[in-house]
mmCIF file with all atom_site columns, C-alpha atoms in Angstrom:
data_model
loop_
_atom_site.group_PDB
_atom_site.id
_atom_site.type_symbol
_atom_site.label_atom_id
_atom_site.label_alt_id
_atom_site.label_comp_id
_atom_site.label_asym_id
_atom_site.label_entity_id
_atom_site.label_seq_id
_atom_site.pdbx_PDB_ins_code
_atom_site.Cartn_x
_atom_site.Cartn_y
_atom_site.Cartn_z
_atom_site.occupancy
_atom_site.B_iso_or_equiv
_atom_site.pdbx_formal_charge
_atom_site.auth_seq_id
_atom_site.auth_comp_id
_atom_site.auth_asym_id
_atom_site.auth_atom_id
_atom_site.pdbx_PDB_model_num
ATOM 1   C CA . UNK H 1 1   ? 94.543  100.880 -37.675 1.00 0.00 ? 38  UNK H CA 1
ATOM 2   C CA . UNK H 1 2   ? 96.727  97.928  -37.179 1.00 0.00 ? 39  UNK H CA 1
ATOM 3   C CA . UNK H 1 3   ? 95.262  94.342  -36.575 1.00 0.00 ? 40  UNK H CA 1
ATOM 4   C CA . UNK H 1 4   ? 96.598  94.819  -32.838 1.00 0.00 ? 41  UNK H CA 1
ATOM 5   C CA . UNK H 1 5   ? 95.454  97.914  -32.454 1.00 0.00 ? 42  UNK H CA 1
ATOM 6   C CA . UNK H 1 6   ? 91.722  97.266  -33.575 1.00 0.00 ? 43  UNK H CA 1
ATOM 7   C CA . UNK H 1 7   ? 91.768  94.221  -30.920 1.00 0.00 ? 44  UNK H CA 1
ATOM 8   C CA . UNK H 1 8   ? 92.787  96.101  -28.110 1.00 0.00 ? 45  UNK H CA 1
ATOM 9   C CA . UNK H 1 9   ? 90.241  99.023  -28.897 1.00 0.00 ? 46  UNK H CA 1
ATOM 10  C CA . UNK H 1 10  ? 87.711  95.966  -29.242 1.00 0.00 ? 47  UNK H CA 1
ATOM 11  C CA . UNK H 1 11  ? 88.542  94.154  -25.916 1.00 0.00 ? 48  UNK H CA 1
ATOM 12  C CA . UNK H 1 12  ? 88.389  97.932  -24.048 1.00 0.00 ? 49  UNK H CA 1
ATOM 13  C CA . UNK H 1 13  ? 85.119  99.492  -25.841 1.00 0.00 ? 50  UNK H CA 1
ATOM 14  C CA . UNK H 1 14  ? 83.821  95.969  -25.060 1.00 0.00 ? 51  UNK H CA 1
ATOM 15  C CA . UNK H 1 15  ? 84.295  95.562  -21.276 1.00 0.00 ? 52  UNK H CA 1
ATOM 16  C CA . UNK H 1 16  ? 84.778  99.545  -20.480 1.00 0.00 ? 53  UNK H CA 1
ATOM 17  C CA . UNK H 1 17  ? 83.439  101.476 -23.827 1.00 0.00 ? 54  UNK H CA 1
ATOM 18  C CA . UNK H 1 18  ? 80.138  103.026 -21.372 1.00 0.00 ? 55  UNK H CA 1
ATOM 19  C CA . UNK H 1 19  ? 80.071  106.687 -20.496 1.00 0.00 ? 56  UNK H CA 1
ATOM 20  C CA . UNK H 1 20  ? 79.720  108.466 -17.413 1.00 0.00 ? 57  UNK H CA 1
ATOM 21  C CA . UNK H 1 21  ? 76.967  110.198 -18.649 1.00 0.00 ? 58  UNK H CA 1
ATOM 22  C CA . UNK H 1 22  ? 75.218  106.392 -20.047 1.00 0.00 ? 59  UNK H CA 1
ATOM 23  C CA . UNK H 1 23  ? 75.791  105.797 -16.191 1.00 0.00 ? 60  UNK H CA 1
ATOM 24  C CA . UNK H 1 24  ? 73.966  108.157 -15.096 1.00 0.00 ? 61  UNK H CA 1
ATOM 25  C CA . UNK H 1 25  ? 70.725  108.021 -17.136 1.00 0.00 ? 62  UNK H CA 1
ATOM 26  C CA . UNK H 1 26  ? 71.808  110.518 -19.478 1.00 0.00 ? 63  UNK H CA 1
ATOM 27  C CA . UNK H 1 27  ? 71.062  110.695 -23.054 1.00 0.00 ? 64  UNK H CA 1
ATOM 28  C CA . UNK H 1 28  ? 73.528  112.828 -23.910 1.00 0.00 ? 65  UNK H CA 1
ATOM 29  C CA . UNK H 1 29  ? 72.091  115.285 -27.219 1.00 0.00 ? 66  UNK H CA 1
ATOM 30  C CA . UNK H 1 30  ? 72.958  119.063 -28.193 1.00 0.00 ? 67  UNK H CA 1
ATOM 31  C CA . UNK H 1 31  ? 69.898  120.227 -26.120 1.00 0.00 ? 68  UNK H CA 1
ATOM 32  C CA . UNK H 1 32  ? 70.100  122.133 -23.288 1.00 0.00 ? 69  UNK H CA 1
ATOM 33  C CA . UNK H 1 33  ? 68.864  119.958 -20.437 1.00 0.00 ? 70  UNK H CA 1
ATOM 34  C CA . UNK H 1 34  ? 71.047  117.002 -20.956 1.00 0.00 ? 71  UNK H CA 1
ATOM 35  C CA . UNK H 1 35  ? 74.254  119.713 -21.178 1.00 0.00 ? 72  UNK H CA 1
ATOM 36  C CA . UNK H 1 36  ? 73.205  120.895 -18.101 1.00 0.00 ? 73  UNK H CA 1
ATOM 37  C CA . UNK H 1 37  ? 72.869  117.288 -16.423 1.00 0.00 ? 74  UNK H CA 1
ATOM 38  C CA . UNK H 1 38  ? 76.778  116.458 -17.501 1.00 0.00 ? 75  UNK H CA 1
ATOM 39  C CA . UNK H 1 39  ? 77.703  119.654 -15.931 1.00 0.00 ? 76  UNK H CA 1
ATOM 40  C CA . UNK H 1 40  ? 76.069  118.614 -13.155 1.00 0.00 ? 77  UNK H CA 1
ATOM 41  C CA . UNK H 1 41  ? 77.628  114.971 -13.277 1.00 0.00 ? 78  UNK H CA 1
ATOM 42  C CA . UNK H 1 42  ? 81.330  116.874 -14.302 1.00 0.00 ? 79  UNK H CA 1
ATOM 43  C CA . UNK H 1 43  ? 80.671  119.047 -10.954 1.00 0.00 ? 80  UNK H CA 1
ATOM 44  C CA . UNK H 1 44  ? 80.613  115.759 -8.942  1.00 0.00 ? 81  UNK H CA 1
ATOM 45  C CA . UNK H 1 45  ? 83.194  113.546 -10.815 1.00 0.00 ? 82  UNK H CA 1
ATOM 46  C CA . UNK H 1 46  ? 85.436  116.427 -9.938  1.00 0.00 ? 83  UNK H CA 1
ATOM 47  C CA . UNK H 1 47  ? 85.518  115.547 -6.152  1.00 0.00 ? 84  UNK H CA 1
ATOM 48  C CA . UNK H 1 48  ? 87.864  113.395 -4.197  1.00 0.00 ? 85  UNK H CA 1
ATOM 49  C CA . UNK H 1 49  ? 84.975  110.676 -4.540  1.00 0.00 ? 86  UNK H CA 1
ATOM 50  C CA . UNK H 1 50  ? 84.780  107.687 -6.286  1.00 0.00 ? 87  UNK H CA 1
ATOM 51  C CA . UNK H 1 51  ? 82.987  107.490 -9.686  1.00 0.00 ? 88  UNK H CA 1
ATOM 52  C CA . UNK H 1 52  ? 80.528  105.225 -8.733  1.00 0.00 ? 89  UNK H CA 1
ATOM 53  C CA . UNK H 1 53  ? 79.115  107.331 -6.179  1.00 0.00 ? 90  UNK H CA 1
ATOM 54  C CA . UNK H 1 54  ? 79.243  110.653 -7.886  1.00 0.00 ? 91  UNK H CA 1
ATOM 55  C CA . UNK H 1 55  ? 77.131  108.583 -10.688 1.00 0.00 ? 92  UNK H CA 1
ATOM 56  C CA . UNK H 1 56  ? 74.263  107.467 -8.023  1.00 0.00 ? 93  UNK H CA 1
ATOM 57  C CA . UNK H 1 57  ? 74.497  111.394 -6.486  1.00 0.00 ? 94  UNK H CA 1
ATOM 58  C CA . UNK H 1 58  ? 73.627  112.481 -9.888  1.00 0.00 ? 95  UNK H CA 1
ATOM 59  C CA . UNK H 1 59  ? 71.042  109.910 -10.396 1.00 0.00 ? 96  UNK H CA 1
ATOM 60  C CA . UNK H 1 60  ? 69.048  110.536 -7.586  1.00 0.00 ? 97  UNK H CA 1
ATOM 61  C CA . UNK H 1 61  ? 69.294  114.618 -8.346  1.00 0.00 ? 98  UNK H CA 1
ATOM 62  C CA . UNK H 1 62  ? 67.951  113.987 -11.367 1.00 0.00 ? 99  UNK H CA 1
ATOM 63  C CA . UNK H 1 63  ? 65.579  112.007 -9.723  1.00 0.00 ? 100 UNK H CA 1
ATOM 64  C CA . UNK H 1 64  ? 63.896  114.414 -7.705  1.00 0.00 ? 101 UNK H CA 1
ATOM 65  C CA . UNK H 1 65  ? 63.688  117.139 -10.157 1.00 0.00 ? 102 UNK H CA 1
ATOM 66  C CA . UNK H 1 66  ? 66.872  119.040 -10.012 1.00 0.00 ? 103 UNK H CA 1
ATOM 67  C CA . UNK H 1 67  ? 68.021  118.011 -13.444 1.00 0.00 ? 104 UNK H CA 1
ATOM 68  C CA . UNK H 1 68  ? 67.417  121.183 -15.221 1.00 0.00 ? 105 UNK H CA 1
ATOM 69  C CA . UNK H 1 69  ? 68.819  124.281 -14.129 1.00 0.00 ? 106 UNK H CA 1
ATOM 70  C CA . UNK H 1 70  ? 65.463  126.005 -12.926 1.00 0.00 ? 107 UNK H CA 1
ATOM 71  C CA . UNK H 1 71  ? 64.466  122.896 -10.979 1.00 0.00 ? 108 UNK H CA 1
ATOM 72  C CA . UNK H 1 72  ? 67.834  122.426 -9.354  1.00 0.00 ? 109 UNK H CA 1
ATOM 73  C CA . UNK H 1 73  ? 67.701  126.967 -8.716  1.00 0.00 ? 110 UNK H CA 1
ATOM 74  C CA . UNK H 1 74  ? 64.132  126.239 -6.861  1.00 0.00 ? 111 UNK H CA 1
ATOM 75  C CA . UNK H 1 75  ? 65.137  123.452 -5.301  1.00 0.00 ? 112 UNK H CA 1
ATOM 76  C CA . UNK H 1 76  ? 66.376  124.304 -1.363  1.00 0.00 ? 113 UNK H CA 1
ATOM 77  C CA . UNK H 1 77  ? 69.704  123.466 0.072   1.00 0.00 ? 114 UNK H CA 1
ATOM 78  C CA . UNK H 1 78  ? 68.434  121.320 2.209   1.00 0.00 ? 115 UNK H CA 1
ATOM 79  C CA . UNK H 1 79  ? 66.842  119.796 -1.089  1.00 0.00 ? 116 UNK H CA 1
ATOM 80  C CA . UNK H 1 80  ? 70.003  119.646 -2.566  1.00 0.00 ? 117 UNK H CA 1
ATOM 81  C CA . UNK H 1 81  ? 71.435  118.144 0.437   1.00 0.00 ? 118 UNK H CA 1
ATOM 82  C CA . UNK H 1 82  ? 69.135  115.489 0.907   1.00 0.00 ? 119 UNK H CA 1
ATOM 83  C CA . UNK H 1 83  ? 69.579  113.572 -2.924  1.00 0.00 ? 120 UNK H CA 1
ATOM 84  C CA . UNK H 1 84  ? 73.431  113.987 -2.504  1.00 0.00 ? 121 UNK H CA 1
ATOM 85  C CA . UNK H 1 85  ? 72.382  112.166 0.820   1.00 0.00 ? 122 UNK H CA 1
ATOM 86  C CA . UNK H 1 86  ? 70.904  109.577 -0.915  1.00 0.00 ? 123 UNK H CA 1
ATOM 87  C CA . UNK H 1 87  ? 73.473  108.845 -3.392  1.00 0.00 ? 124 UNK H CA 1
ATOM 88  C CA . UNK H 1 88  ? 75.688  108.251 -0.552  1.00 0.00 ? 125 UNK H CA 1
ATOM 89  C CA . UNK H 1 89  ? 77.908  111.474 -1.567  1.00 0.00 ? 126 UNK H CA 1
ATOM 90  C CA . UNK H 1 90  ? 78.143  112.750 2.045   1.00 0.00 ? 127 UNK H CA 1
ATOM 91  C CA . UNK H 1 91  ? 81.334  113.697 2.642   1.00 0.00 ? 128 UNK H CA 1
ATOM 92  C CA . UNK H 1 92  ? 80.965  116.549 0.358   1.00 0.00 ? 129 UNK H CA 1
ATOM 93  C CA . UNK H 1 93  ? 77.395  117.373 0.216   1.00 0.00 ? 130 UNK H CA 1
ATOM 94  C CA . UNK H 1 94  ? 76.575  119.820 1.998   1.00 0.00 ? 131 UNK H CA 1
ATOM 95  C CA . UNK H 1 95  ? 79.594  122.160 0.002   1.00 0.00 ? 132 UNK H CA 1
ATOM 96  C CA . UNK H 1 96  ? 78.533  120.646 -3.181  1.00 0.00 ? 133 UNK H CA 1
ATOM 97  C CA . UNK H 1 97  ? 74.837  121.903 -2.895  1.00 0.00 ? 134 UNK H CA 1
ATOM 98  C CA . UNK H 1 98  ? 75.688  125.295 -2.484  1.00 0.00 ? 135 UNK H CA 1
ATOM 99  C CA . UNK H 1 99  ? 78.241  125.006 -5.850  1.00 0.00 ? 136 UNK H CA 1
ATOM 100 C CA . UNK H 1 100 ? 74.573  123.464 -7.803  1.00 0.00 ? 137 UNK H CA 1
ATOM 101 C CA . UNK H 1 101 ? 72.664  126.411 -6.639  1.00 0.00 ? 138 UNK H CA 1
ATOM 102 C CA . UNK H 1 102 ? 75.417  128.928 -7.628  1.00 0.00 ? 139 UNK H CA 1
ATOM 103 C CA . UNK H 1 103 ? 75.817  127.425 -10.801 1.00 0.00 ? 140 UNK H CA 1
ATOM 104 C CA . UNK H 1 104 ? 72.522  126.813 -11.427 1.00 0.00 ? 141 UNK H CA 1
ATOM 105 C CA . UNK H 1 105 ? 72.019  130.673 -10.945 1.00 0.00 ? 142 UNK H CA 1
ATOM 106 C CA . UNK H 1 106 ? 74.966  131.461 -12.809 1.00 0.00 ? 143 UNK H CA 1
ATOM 107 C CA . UNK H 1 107 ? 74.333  129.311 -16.222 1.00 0.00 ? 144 UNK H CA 1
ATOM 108 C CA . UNK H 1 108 ? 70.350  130.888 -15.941 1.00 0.00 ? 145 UNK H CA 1
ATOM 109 C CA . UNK H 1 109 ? 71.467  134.550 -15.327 1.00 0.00 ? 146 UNK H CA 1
ATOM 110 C CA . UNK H 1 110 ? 74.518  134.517 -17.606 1.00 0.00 ? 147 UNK H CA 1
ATOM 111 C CA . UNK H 1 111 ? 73.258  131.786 -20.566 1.00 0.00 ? 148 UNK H CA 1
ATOM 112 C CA . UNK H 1 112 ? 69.742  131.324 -20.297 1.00 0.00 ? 149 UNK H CA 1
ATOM 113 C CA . UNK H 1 113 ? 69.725  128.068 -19.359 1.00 0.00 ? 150 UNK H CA 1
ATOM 114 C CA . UNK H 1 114 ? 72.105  127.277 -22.465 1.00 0.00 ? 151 UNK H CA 1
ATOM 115 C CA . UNK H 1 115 ? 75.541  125.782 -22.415 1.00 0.00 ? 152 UNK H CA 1
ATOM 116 C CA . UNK H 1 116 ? 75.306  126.169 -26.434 1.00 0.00 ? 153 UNK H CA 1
ATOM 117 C CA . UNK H 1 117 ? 75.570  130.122 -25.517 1.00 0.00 ? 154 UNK H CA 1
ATOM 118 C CA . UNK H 1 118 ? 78.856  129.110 -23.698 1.00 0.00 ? 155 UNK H CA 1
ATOM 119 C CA . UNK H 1 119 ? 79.995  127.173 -26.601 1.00 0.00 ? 156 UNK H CA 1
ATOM 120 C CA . UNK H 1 120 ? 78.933  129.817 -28.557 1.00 0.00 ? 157 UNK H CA 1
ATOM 121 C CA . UNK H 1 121 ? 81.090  133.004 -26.486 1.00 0.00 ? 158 UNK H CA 1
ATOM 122 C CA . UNK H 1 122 ? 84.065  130.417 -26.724 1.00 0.00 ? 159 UNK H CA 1
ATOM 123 C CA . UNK H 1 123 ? 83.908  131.286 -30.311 1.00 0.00 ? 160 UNK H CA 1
ATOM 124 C CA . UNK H 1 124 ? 85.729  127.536 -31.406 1.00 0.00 ? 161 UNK H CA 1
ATOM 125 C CA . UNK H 1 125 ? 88.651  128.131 -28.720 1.00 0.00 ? 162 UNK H CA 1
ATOM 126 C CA . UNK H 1 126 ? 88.907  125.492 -26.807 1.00 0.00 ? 163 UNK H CA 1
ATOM 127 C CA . UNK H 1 127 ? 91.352  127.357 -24.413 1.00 0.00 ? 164 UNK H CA 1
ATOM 128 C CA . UNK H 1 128 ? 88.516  129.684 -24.261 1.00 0.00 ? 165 UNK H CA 1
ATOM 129 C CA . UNK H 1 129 ? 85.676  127.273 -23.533 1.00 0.00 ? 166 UNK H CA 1
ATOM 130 C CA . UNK H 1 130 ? 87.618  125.753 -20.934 1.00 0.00 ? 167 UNK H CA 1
ATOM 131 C CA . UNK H 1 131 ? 87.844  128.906 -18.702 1.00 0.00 ? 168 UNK H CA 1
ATOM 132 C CA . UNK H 1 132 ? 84.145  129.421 -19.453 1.00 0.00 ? 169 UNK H CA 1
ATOM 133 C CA . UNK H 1 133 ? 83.353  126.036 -17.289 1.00 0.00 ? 170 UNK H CA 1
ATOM 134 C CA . UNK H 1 134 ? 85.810  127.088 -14.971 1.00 0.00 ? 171 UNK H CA 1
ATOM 135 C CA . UNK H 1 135 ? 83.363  129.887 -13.972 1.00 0.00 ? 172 UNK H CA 1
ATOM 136 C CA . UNK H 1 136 ? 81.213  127.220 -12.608 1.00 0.00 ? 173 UNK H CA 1
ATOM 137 C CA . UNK H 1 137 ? 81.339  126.626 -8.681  1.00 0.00 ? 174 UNK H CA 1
ATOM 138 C CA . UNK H 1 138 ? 83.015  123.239 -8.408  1.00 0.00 ? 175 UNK H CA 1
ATOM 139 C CA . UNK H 1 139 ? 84.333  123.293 -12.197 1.00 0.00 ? 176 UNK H CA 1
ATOM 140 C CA . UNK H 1 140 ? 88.194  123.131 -12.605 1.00 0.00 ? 177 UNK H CA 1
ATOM 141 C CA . UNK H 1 141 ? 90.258  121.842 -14.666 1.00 0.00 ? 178 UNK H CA 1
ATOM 142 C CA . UNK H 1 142 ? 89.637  118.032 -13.981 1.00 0.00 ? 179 UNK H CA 1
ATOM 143 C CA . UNK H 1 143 ? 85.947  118.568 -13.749 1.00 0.00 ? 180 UNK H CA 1
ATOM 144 C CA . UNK H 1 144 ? 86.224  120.818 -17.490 1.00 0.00 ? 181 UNK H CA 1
ATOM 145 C CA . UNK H 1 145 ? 88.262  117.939 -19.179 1.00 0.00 ? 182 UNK H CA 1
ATOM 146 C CA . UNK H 1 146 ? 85.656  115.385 -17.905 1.00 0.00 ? 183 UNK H CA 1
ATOM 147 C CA . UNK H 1 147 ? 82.743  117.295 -19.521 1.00 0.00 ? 184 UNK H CA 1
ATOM 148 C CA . UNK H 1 148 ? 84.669  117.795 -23.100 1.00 0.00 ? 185 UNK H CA 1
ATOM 149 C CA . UNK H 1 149 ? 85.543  114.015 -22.950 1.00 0.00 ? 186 UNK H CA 1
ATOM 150 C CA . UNK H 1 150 ? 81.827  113.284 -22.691 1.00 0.00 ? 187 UNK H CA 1
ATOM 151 C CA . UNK H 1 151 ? 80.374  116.401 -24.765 1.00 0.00 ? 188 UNK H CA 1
ATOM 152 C CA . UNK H 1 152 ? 82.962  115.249 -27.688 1.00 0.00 ? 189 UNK H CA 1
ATOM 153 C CA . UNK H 1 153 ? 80.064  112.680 -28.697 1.00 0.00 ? 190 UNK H CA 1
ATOM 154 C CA . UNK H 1 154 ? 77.562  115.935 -29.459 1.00 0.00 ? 191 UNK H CA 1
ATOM 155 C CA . UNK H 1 155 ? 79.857  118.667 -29.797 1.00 0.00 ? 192 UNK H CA 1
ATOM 156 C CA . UNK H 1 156 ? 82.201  118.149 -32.441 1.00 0.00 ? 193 UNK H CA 1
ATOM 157 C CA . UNK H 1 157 ? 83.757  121.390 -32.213 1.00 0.00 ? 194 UNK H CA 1
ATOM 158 C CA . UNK H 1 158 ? 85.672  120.180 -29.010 1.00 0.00 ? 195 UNK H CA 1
ATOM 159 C CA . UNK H 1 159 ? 86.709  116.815 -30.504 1.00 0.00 ? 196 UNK H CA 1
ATOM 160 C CA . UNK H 1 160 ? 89.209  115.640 -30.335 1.00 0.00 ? 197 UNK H CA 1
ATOM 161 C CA . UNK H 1 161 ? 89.615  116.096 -26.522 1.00 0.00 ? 198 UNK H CA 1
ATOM 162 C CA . UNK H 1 162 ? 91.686  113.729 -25.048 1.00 0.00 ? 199 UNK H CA 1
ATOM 163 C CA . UNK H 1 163 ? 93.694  114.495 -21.874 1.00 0.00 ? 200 UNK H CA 1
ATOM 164 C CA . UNK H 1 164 ? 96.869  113.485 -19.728 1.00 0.00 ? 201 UNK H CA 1
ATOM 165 C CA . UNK H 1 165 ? 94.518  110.551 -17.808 1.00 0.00 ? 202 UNK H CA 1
ATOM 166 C CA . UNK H 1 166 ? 93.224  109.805 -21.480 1.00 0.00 ? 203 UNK H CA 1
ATOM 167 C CA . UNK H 1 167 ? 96.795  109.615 -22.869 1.00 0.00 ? 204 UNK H CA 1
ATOM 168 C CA . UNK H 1 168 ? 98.338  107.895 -19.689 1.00 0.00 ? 205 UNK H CA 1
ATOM 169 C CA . UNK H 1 169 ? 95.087  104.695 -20.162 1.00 0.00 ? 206 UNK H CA 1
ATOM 170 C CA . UNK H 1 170 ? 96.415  104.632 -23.943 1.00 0.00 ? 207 UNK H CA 1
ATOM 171 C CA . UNK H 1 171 ? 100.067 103.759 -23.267 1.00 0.00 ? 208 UNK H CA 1
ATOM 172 C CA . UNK H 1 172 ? 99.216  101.412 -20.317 1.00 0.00 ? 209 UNK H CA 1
ATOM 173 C CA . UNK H 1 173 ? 97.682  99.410  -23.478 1.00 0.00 ? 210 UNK H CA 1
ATOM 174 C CA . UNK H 1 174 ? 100.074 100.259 -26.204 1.00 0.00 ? 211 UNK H CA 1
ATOM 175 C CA . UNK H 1 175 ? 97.637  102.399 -27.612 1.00 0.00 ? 212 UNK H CA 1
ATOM 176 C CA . UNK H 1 176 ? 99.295  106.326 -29.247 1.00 0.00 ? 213 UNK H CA 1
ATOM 177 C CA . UNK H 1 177 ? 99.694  108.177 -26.372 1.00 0.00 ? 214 UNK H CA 1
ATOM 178 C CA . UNK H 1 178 ? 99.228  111.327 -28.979 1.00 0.00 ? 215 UNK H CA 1
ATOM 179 C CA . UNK H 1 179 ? 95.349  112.346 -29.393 1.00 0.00 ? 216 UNK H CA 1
ATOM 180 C CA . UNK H 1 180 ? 95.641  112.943 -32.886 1.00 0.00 ? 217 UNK H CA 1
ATOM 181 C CA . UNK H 1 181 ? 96.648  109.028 -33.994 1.00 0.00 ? 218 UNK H CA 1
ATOM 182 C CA . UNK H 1 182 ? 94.058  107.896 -30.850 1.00 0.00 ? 219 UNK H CA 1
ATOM 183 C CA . UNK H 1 183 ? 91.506  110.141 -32.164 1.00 0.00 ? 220 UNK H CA 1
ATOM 184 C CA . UNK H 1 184 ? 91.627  108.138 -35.599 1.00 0.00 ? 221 UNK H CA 1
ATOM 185 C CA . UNK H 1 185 ? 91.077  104.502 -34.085 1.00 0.00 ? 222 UNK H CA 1
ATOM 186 C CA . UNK H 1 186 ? 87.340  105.691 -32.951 1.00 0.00 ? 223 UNK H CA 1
ATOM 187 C CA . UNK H 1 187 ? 85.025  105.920 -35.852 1.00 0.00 ? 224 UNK H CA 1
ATOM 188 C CA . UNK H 1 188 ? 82.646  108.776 -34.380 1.00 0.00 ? 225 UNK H CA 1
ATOM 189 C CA . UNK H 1 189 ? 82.374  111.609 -32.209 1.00 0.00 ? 226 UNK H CA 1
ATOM 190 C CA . UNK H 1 190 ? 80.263  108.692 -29.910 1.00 0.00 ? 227 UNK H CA 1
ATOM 191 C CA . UNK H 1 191 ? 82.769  106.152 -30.304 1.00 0.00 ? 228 UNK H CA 1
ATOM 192 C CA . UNK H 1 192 ? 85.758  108.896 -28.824 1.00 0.00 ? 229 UNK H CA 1
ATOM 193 C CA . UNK H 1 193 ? 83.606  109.657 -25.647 1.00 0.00 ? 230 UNK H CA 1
ATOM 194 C CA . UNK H 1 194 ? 83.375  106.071 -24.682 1.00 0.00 ? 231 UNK H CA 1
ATOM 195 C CA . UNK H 1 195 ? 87.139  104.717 -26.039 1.00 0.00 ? 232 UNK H CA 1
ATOM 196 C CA . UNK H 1 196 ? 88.020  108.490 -24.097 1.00 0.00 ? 233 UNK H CA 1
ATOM 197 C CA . UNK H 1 197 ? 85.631  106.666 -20.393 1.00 0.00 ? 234 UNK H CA 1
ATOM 198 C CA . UNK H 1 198 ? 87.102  103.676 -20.871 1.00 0.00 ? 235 UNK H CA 1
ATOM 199 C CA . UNK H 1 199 ? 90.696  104.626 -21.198 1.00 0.00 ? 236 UNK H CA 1
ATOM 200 C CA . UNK H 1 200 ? 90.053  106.549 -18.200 1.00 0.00 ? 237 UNK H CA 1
ATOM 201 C CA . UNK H 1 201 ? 88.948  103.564 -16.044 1.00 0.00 ? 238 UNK H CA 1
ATOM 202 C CA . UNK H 1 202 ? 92.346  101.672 -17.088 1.00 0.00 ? 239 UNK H CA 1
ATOM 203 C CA . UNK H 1 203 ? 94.549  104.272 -16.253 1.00 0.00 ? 240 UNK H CA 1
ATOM 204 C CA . UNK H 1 204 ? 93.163  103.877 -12.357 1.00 0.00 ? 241 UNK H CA 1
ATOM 205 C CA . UNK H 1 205 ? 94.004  100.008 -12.505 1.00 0.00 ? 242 UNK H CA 1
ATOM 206 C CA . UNK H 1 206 ? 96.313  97.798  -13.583 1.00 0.00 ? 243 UNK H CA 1
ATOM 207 C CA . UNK H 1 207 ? 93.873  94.709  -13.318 1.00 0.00 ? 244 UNK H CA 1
ATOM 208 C CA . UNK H 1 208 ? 91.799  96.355  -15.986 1.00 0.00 ? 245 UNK H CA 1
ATOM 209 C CA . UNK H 1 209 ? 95.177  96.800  -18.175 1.00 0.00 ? 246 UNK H CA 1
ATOM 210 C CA . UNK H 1 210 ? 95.836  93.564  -18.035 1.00 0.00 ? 247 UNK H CA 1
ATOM 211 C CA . UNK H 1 211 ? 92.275  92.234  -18.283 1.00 0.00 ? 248 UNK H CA 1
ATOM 212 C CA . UNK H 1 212 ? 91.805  94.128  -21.708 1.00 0.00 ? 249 UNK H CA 1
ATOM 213 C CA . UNK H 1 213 ? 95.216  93.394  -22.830 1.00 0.00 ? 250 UNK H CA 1
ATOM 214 C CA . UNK H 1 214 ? 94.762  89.699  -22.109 1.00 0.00 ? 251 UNK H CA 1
ATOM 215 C CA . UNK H 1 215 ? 91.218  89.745  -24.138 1.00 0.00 ? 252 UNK H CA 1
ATOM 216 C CA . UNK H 1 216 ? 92.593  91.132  -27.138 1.00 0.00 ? 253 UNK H CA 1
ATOM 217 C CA . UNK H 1 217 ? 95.383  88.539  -27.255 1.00 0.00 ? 254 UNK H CA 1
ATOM 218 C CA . UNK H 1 218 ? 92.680  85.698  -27.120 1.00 0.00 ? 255 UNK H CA 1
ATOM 219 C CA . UNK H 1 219 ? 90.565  87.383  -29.941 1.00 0.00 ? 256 UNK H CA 1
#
């Protein structure tokens, strides 16, 4: 890593280096329930919402008992409804709460509960795995590539996964724009989830280009 390189990735883990998942209360670990809450967090990133407020929808799911996949099948739609409510997702809530209840039926009747039985069918294809989350209400490709950014920290099967937003955030800072030479600047599965967020947020602002860009000059 070049001495320019290592400031920049300093400056941006620094001010922007914090998961979605970190955001919303989860501690992300190969076990099924937190898997199942970043699907559930993936589902609502992948709206025409902003970030913050598919964070605070999942917070306040979780919050009432609909982080697991059982509690969020049991839960009613009005349920379901009500915590999306409360996280201020409204303009999509009433859609999205059927999708949670589908899926939630779907990953129970299909994988026991288990995303590591998806993982598992995918067989180490990504291409594979990909389509798998597709299968999820809600889950396309946007909402599949945020759940591999984030699962890259536990699942290092899928890592490297760095996408076009991913790539786009690295040349806005002179970063490689190729996820092979940006995989090797982060120094663990953990560290590529959160240089993988923050890139993200700079790619949706040049303030935040410039802010980082600026910090790693002065250091």
């Amino acid at each position: 890593m070049g001495k320019k390189d290592g400031a920049v990735l300093d400056a941006l883990l620094d001010r922007y280096g914090r998961t979605y998942a970190a955001e919303a209360g989860i501690k992300l670990a190969d076990q099924p329930k937190p898997l199942y809450q970043l699907l559930v967090l993936a589902t609502l990133l992948s709206a025409r919402i902003s970030a913050d407020v598919a964070v605070a929808a999942a917070r306040e799911l979780f919050a009432a008992g609909y982080g697991t996949p059982r509690g969020m099948r049991e839960a009613s739609w009005q349920d379901r409804v009500d915590a999306l409510g409360r996280g201020h997702y409204r303009r999509y809530d009433e859609r999205t709460a059927t999708m949670l209840g589908d899926g939630a039926d779907l990953i129970i009747d299909r994988w026991r509960g288990d995303l590591r039985r998806l993982r598992d069918e995918a067989g180490g294809d990504e291409r594979r795995l990909t389509d798998l989350l597709m299968e999820f209400p809600g889950i396309g490709p946007t909402g599949a590539d945020i759940f591999l950014r984030e699962a890259q920290a536990v699942w290092p099967q899928v890592a490297p996964h760095l996408d076009k937003r991913v790539l786009d955030g690295a040349g806005k800072l002179g970063l490689p724009r190729q996820a092979r030479p940006l995989a090797e600047l982060a120094h663990s599965g953990d560290e590529l989830a959160r240089l993988s967020a923050a890139l993200v947020r700079v790619s949706r602002s040049k303030k935040s280009v410039d802010e980082v860009k600026s910090a790693a000059a002065a250091g």
